[in-house]
CSV table of C-alpha atoms and ligand atoms in Angstrom, one decimal:
chain,number,residue,atom,x,y,z
A,1,MET,CA,10.1,-19.3,12.0
A,2,SER,CA,13.9,-18.7,12.4
A,3,SER,CA,14.8,-17.2,9.3
A,4,ARG,CA,13.1,-14.1,10.0
A,5,ILE,CA,15.4,-11.3,11.2
A,6,SER,CA,14.7,-8.6,13.4
A,7,LEU,CA,15.9,-5.7,13.7
A,8,THR,CA,17.0,-6.7,17.2
A,9,ARG,CA,18.6,-9.6,15.8
A,10,TYR,CA,20.6,-7.7,12.8
A,11,LEU,CA,21.7,-4.8,14.2
A,12,VAL,CA,23.5,-7.0,17.4
A,13,GLU,CA,25.1,-8.9,13.8
A,14,GLN,CA,26.4,-5.7,12.6
A,15,GLN,CA,27.7,-4.9,15.7
A,16,ARG,CA,29.4,-8.2,16.2
A,17,VAL,CA,30.4,-8.9,12.4
A,18,ASP,CA,31.2,-5.6,11.2
A,19,GLY,CA,32.2,-3.2,14.8
A,20,LEU,CA,30.3,-1.2,13.1
A,21,ILE,CA,27.7,-0.7,15.7
A,22,PRO,CA,28.9,0.6,19.4
A,23,SER,CA,26.7,-0.2,22.0
A,24,GLN,CA,25.4,3.2,22.6
A,25,LEU,CA,24.2,3.1,19.3
A,26,ARG,CA,22.6,0.1,18.7
A,27,LEU,CA,20.6,1.0,21.8
A,28,LEU,CA,19.5,4.6,20.3
A,29,LEU,CA,18.7,3.1,16.7
A,30,GLU,CA,16.3,0.1,18.8
A,31,VAL,CA,14.6,3.1,20.6
A,32,VAL,CA,14.0,5.0,18.0
A,33,ALA,CA,12.2,2.4,16.6
A,34,ARG,CA,10.4,1.4,19.0
A,35,ALA,CA,9.1,5.1,18.9
A,36,CYS,CA,8.6,4.9,15.7
A,37,LYS,CA,6.0,1.9,16.3
A,38,GLY,CA,4.4,4.6,18.6
A,39,ILE,CA,3.7,7.1,15.9
A,40,SER,CA,2.5,4.1,13.6
A,41,GLN,CA,0.2,3.4,16.2
A,42,SER,CA,-1.3,6.8,16.5
A,43,VAL,CA,-1.3,7.4,12.4
A,44,ASN,CA,-3.4,4.2,12.3
A,45,LYS,CA,-6.4,5.2,14.9
A,46,GLY,CA,-6.4,8.3,13.1
A,47,ALA,CA,-10.2,9.8,13.5
A,48,ILE,CA,-11.0,8.0,16.0
A,49,GLY,CA,-7.7,8.5,18.1
A,50,GLY,CA,-8.6,12.1,17.6
A,51,VAL,CA,-4.8,12.6,16.0
A,52,LEU,CA,-6.0,14.6,12.9
A,53,GLY,CA,-6.6,17.9,12.2
A,54,SER,CA,-4.7,21.5,13.2
A,55,ALA,CA,-3.2,22.4,16.2
A,56,ASP,CA,-3.8,26.5,15.6
A,57,THR,CA,0.3,26.9,16.1
A,58,GLU,CA,2.7,27.2,14.0
A,59,ASN,CA,6.8,26.0,14.1
A,60,VAL,CA,9.9,28.2,14.1
A,61,GLN,CA,9.6,28.0,10.4
A,62,GLY,CA,6.2,29.5,10.0
A,63,GLU,CA,4.2,26.3,9.0
A,64,MET,CA,0.7,25.6,10.5
A,65,GLN,CA,1.6,22.7,12.9
A,66,LYS,CA,-0.7,19.4,12.6
A,67,LYS,CA,-2.0,17.6,15.7
A,68,LEU,CA,0.6,15.0,14.4
A,69,ASP,CA,3.4,16.9,14.0
A,70,ILE,CA,3.2,17.6,17.9
A,71,ILE,CA,2.7,14.3,18.7
A,72,ALA,CA,5.5,12.4,17.0
A,73,ASN,CA,7.9,14.9,18.3
A,74,GLU,CA,6.6,14.3,22.2
A,75,VAL,CA,6.6,10.2,21.1
A,76,LEU,CA,10.5,10.4,20.1
A,77,ILE,CA,11.3,12.8,22.3
A,78,GLU,CA,9.8,10.9,25.5
A,79,ALA,CA,11.3,8.0,24.4
A,80,ASN,CA,14.6,9.2,23.5
A,81,GLU,CA,15.6,11.6,26.8
A,82,TRP,CA,16.3,8.8,29.1
A,83,GLY,CA,18.0,5.9,28.2
A,84,GLY,CA,21.8,7.5,28.3
A,85,HIS,CA,22.8,7.6,24.6
A,86,LEU,CA,22.0,11.0,24.0
A,87,ALA,CA,23.7,14.4,24.5
A,88,ALA,CA,20.4,16.3,23.1
A,89,MET,CA,18.0,16.6,20.5
A,90,ALA,CA,16.7,18.7,17.7
A,91,SER,CA,13.4,18.3,15.7
A,92,GLU,CA,11.8,20.7,12.7
A,93,GLU,CA,9.0,21.5,15.2
A,94,MET,CA,11.2,22.6,18.3
A,95,ASP,CA,13.0,26.1,17.6
A,96,GLY,CA,16.1,25.3,19.6
A,97,ILE,CA,17.6,22.4,20.7
A,98,TYR,CA,16.6,19.9,23.1
A,99,VAL,CA,19.5,18.9,25.9
A,100,VAL,CA,18.5,15.7,27.9
A,101,PRO,CA,17.5,17.0,31.1
A,102,ASN,CA,19.9,16.4,33.8
A,103,ARG,CA,18.0,13.8,36.1
A,104,TYR,CA,18.5,11.7,33.0
A,105,PRO,CA,22.2,9.6,32.1
A,106,GLN,CA,24.3,11.8,29.5
A,107,GLY,CA,25.3,10.1,25.7
A,108,GLU,CA,27.2,11.0,23.3
A,109,TYR,CA,24.7,11.0,20.2
A,110,LEU,CA,23.0,13.9,19.1
A,111,LEU,CA,19.9,13.1,17.3
A,112,LEU,CA,17.9,14.8,14.8
A,113,PHE,CA,14.6,14.7,13.4
A,114,ASP,CA,11.6,15.8,11.0
A,115,PRO,CA,9.5,14.0,13.1
A,116,LEU,CA,6.3,13.7,10.3
A,117,ASP,CA,7.2,14.2,6.9
A,118,GLY,CA,4.4,14.9,5.1
A,119,SER,CA,2.1,16.8,6.8
A,120,SER,CA,-0.4,17.8,4.3
A,121,ASN,CA,-1.4,14.1,4.1
A,122,ILE,CA,-2.2,13.0,6.9
A,123,ASP,CA,-5.5,14.1,7.0
A,124,VAL,CA,-6.0,12.4,3.5
A,125,ASN,CA,-4.9,9.3,4.4
A,126,VAL,CA,-2.0,9.2,2.4
A,127,SER,CA,1.4,7.9,3.6
A,128,ILE,CA,3.6,9.9,5.8
A,129,GLY,CA,7.1,8.7,7.9
A,130,THR,CA,9.3,10.4,9.4
A,131,ILE,CA,12.9,10.9,9.2
A,132,PHE,CA,15.9,10.6,12.0
A,133,SER,CA,19.8,11.7,11.4
A,134,VAL,CA,22.7,10.5,14.5
A,135,LEU,CA,25.6,12.4,14.9
A,136,LYS,CA,28.3,11.6,17.4
A,137,LYS,CA,28.2,14.7,20.1
A,138,PRO,CA,32.1,16.7,19.7
A,139,GLU,CA,34.4,16.2,22.4
A,140,GLY,CA,34.6,19.1,24.6
A,141,PRO,CA,34.7,20.3,28.0
A,142,ALA,CA,31.5,20.3,30.3
A,143,GLY,CA,29.8,23.4,30.6
A,144,GLN,CA,26.2,24.7,30.9
A,145,ASN,CA,23.9,22.8,29.5
A,146,ASN,CA,25.9,19.3,29.5
A,147,GLY,CA,28.3,21.2,27.4
A,148,VAL,CA,26.0,20.7,24.5
A,149,SER,CA,25.7,24.1,21.9
A,150,GLU,CA,23.1,24.3,18.7
A,151,GLN,CA,27.1,24.8,17.2
A,152,ASP,CA,27.7,21.0,18.2
A,153,PHE,CA,24.9,19.9,15.1
A,154,LEU,CA,26.0,22.1,12.6
A,155,GLN,CA,28.3,18.9,11.3
A,156,PRO,CA,27.8,18.3,7.3
A,157,GLY,CA,26.1,15.0,7.0
A,158,ASN,CA,29.2,12.7,5.6
A,159,LYS,CA,29.6,13.0,9.8
A,160,GLN,CA,26.1,10.8,10.2
A,161,VAL,CA,26.7,7.6,12.2
A,162,ALA,CA,23.2,6.3,11.4
A,163,ALA,CA,20.1,7.8,9.2
A,164,GLY,CA,17.2,6.1,8.4
A,165,TYR,CA,13.4,6.9,8.0
A,166,CYS,CA,10.1,5.4,9.1
A,167,VAL,CA,6.8,5.5,6.4
A,168,TYR,CA,3.4,5.1,7.4
A,169,GLY,CA,1.9,3.7,4.9
A,170,PRO,CA,0.1,0.4,3.6
A,171,GLN,CA,2.9,-1.2,5.6
A,172,THR,CA,5.0,0.3,7.9
A,173,THR,CA,8.3,0.3,7.1
A,174,LEU,CA,11.7,1.4,8.7
A,175,VAL,CA,15.0,2.0,6.5
A,176,LEU,CA,18.2,2.2,8.0
A,177,THR,CA,21.8,2.8,7.1
A,178,VAL,CA,24.9,3.1,9.4
A,179,GLY,CA,27.2,3.4,6.6
A,180,ASP,CA,27.4,0.3,5.2
A,181,GLY,CA,24.4,-0.2,2.6
A,182,VAL,CA,21.0,0.2,3.1
A,183,ALA,CA,18.2,-2.0,4.7
A,184,GLU,CA,14.9,-2.5,4.7
A,185,PHE,CA,12.2,-3.4,7.7
A,186,THR,CA,8.9,-3.8,7.8
A,187,LEU,CA,6.9,-3.9,11.0
A,188,ASP,CA,4.4,-6.9,11.8
A,189,ARG,CA,1.9,-6.1,13.9
A,190,GLU,CA,1.3,-9.2,15.8
A,191,GLN,CA,4.8,-9.5,17.1
A,192,GLY,CA,5.3,-6.2,17.4
A,193,SER,CA,8.7,-5.6,15.8
A,194,PHE,CA,10.7,-5.0,13.0
A,195,ILE,CA,11.6,-7.7,10.2
A,196,LEU,CA,14.6,-7.5,8.0
A,197,VAL,CA,12.6,-7.7,3.9
A,198,GLU,CA,16.1,-6.0,2.1
A,199,ASP,CA,19.4,-6.2,3.4
A,200,ASN,CA,21.2,-4.4,0.6
A,201,ILE,CA,18.8,-1.4,-1.5
A,202,ARG,CA,20.1,-0.8,-4.6
A,203,ILE,CA,18.8,2.3,-6.5
A,204,PRO,CA,18.8,1.7,-10.3
A,205,GLU,CA,21.1,4.4,-12.3
A,206,ASP,CA,19.0,4.8,-14.7
A,207,THR,CA,15.1,6.0,-14.9
A,208,ARG,CA,12.0,6.6,-16.5
A,209,GLU,CA,10.4,8.4,-13.7
A,210,PHE,CA,10.8,11.8,-12.1
A,211,ALA,CA,9.6,13.3,-8.7
A,212,ILE,CA,8.6,17.0,-9.0
A,213,ASN,CA,5.7,19.3,-7.7
A,214,MET,CA,5.1,20.5,-11.5
A,215,SER,CA,2.8,23.6,-10.4
A,216,ASN,CA,5.9,25.5,-9.4
A,217,MET,CA,7.5,25.4,-12.9
A,218,ARG,CA,7.0,28.6,-13.7
A,219,HIS,CA,8.9,29.7,-10.6
A,220,TRP,CA,12.0,27.3,-11.2
A,221,ASP,CA,15.7,28.1,-12.0
A,222,ALA,CA,16.6,27.3,-16.3
A,223,PRO,CA,18.7,24.0,-15.0
A,224,VAL,CA,15.9,22.4,-13.5
A,225,ARG,CA,13.1,23.8,-16.5
A,226,ARG,CA,15.7,21.8,-18.9
A,227,TYR,CA,15.6,18.7,-17.4
A,228,ILE,CA,11.8,18.3,-17.0
A,229,ASP,CA,11.5,19.7,-20.6
A,230,GLU,CA,13.5,17.6,-21.9
A,231,CYS,CA,11.6,14.5,-20.1
A,232,LEU,CA,8.4,15.5,-21.0
A,233,ALA,CA,9.3,15.5,-24.7
A,234,GLY,CA,9.8,12.0,-24.2
A,235,LYS,CA,10.4,9.7,-27.1
A,236,GLU,CA,10.9,12.7,-29.6
A,237,GLY,CA,12.8,14.7,-28.0
A,238,VAL,CA,16.8,14.5,-27.0
A,239,ARG,CA,16.2,12.2,-24.2
A,240,GLY,CA,14.8,9.6,-26.8
A,241,LYS,CA,12.5,8.0,-24.1
A,242,ASP,CA,8.8,8.3,-22.4
A,243,PHE,CA,9.2,9.4,-18.6
A,244,ASN,CA,7.0,8.5,-16.3
A,245,MET,CA,5.5,11.2,-12.9
A,246,ARG,CA,5.0,10.9,-9.5
A,247,TRP,CA,4.5,13.1,-6.7
A,248,ILE,CA,3.3,12.0,-3.3
A,249,ALA,CA,4.4,15.3,-1.5
A,250,SER,CA,5.8,12.9,1.4
A,251,MET,CA,9.4,13.5,0.8
A,252,VAL,CA,9.6,10.1,2.7
A,253,ALA,CA,7.0,8.1,0.4
A,254,ASP,CA,8.5,9.5,-2.5
A,255,VAL,CA,12.2,8.3,-1.0
A,256,HIS,CA,11.3,5.4,-0.7
A,257,ARG,CA,9.4,4.5,-4.5
A,258,ILE,CA,12.9,5.4,-5.7
A,259,LEU,CA,14.8,3.1,-3.0
A,260,THR,CA,12.2,0.5,-4.6
A,261,ARG,CA,12.4,1.0,-8.3
A,262,GLY,CA,14.3,3.9,-9.0
A,263,GLY,CA,13.6,8.0,-10.2
A,264,ILE,CA,14.8,10.9,-8.9
A,265,PHE,CA,13.3,13.4,-7.1
A,266,MET,CA,13.5,16.8,-6.9
A,267,TYR,CA,13.1,20.1,-4.6
A,268,PRO,CA,14.9,22.8,-6.4
A,269,TRP,CA,15.1,26.5,-5.5
A,270,ASP,CA,12.8,28.4,-6.7
A,271,LYS,CA,11.6,32.6,-7.5
A,272,ARG,CA,8.9,32.5,-4.4
A,273,GLU,CA,11.1,32.9,-2.4
A,274,PRO,CA,14.5,33.6,-4.2
A,275,GLU,CA,16.4,34.4,0.1
A,276,LYS,CA,15.6,30.6,0.4
A,277,PRO,CA,17.8,27.8,-0.7
A,278,GLY,CA,14.8,25.6,-0.9
A,279,LYS,CA,11.7,24.3,0.7
A,280,LEU,CA,13.6,21.4,2.6
A,281,ARG,CA,15.7,21.3,5.9
A,282,LEU,CA,19.5,20.1,5.3
A,283,MET,CA,20.3,19.0,8.7
A,284,TYR,CA,16.6,16.2,9.5
A,285,GLU,CA,15.5,16.2,5.9
A,286,ALA,CA,18.1,15.9,3.2
A,287,ASN,CA,21.0,15.1,5.0
A,288,PRO,CA,19.7,11.5,6.1
A,289,MET,CA,18.3,10.9,2.9
A,290,ALA,CA,21.3,11.4,1.1
A,291,TRP,CA,22.9,9.3,2.9
A,292,ILE,CA,20.2,6.7,2.5
A,293,VAL,CA,20.6,7.1,-1.3
A,294,GLU,CA,24.2,7.6,-1.3
A,295,GLN,CA,24.7,4.1,0.3
A,296,ALA,CA,22.0,2.5,-2.4
A,297,GLY,CA,23.9,3.3,-5.2
A,298,GLY,CA,22.1,7.1,-6.1
A,299,ALA,CA,23.3,10.2,-5.6
A,300,ALA,CA,22.5,13.8,-4.1
A,301,THR,CA,23.3,17.0,-5.0
A,302,ASN,CA,21.8,20.6,-4.6
A,303,GLY,CA,22.3,21.3,-7.7
A,304,LYS,CA,25.8,22.4,-7.3
A,305,GLN,CA,27.5,20.2,-5.1
A,306,ARG,CA,27.0,16.8,-2.8
A,307,ILE,CA,24.6,17.8,0.3
A,308,LEU,CA,26.4,15.4,2.3
A,309,ASP,CA,29.6,18.1,2.1
A,310,ILE,CA,27.4,21.1,2.9
A,311,GLN,CA,28.8,22.6,5.7
A,312,PRO,CA,25.3,23.7,7.8
A,313,THR,CA,25.5,27.2,9.2
A,314,GLN,CA,22.0,26.5,10.9
A,315,LEU,CA,20.1,24.1,13.1
A,316,HIS,CA,16.6,24.9,10.7
A,317,GLU,CA,18.3,25.6,7.2
A,318,ARG,CA,17.2,24.8,4.0
A,319,VAL,CA,18.6,23.6,0.8
A,320,SER,CA,17.9,22.6,-2.7
A,321,VAL,CA,17.5,18.6,-3.4
A,322,ILE,CA,18.3,16.3,-6.1
A,323,LEU,CA,18.4,13.0,-5.6
A,324,GLY,CA,17.8,9.8,-6.7
A,325,SER,CA,18.8,7.4,-10.4
A,326,LYS,CA,22.8,8.4,-10.1
A,327,ASN,CA,22.6,9.3,-14.0
A,328,GLU,CA,19.7,11.5,-13.8
A,329,VAL,CA,20.9,13.3,-10.6
A,330,GLU,CA,24.0,14.1,-11.9
A,331,ARG,CA,22.6,15.0,-15.5
A,332,VAL,CA,20.9,17.6,-14.2
A,333,THR,CA,23.3,18.7,-11.7
A,334,THR,CA,25.3,19.0,-14.9
A,335,TYR,CA,22.9,21.3,-16.2
A,336,HIS,CA,23.3,23.8,-13.4
A,337,THR,CA,27.2,23.2,-13.0
A,338,SER,CA,27.3,24.2,-16.9
A,339,GLN,CA,24.8,27.4,-16.4
A,340,SER,CA,26.2,30.4,-17.4
A,341,LEU,CA,23.5,32.4,-17.2
A,342,ARG,CA,20.6,34.3,-15.3
A,343,GLN,CA,20.4,35.5,-11.6
A,344,PRO,CA,22.7,32.7,-10.0
A,345,GLN,CA,20.9,30.6,-7.0
A,346,THR,CA,20.9,31.8,-3.4
A,347,GLU,CA,23.7,29.4,-2.5
B,401,LIG,P1,7.0,18.5,6.2
B,401,LIG,O1,5.6,17.7,6.0
B,401,LIG,O2,7.5,18.1,7.0
B,401,LIG,O3,6.9,20.5,6.5
B,401,LIG,O4,7.8,18.2,5.3
B,401,LIG,C1,6.9,18.1,3.6
B,401,LIG,C2,7.8,18.3,2.7
B,401,LIG,C3,8.0,17.0,1.7
B,401,LIG,O5,7.9,16.0,2.5
B,401,LIG,C4,8.0,17.0,0.7
B,401,LIG,O6,8.7,16.7,-0.2
B,401,LIG,C5,7.2,18.7,0.3
B,401,LIG,O7,7.2,19.4,1.7
B,401,LIG,C6,6.0,18.5,-0.4
B,401,LIG,O8,5.8,20.2,-0.4
B,401,LIG,P2,4.5,20.6,-1.5
B,401,LIG,O9,3.6,21.0,-0.3
B,401,LIG,O10,5.1,22.3,-1.9
B,401,LIG,O11,4.7,19.5,-2.8
B,402,LIG,MN1,9.6,17.3,6.1
B,403,LIG,MN1,7.1,17.4,9.5
């Protein structure tokens, strides 16, 4: 069918018409999409592919790794290291940065990823995904490590040149932004390519649906508690309407629902580990999702400031996340900024 637009054609057209995507970036995005296809195949095989269960190792953040966390990380590295588009990569599953080896050509981009998001859902056959962010390597003298350092990665999210995620669910869906709105592609398995299904996703500004891990309620700070209490009060409360709740425990799947029908997602700072700003990681979870959400007309803050304006100080830095339908995110953020009580957050 000639009306079907593949990811390749979409990227070429964006490059030609809008001049938004330089050739290196276009090829890089195609390679990431190809890697996601490979991960999707492993996910689909499940137990018969021997990919389920724990790898019995820990990552730098002290989290137990699943076999698929490691497989997805390797697929992304092997697909991306030789093409000449990248200078280096960083991942949730690697302590430090991975510099493209000398035997391969060096490119001008930096790729960050959460290879497998929603690890606790792998073995129970619930949607999981991959999240990625692309930055430009700052200009600098060629030195050790081909002139790339961890410092080069520590750029605020507003410097991203591309961001996306792939959900491995009932369908395999890739969502992408290069700063000109948000496009969605579904994998056609017979044809082996991602097909454009929506090229201007918009998140409704209002919602009646929230996503938060309610089991942490007793640990929340006052503004989050207030917001959720008001949602729970429903029609009879100050909001004057009933709210629904969803929590998939895979950020990709929760964010994808919000892109599809609106909603608010929160993983806020809480008192369990007061010295940590939150659970989710700024550079390869919060930043790409925040940009996608903003590009779709939503908002994303840490309760106090726009996530995309946070200056990172560490590769694996954590952050409070409040994102989704604009008016709801602004409401929770106002509750934080107007709070004059109790202990301050650690940010
Ligand atoms: P990851 O699997 O990459 O470590 O990320 C899991 C994250 C995120 O996807 C999800 O929203 C959240 O952790 C779920 O946390 P809880 O298990 O505390 O609900
Ligand atoms: Mn994750
Ligand atoms: Mn992960």
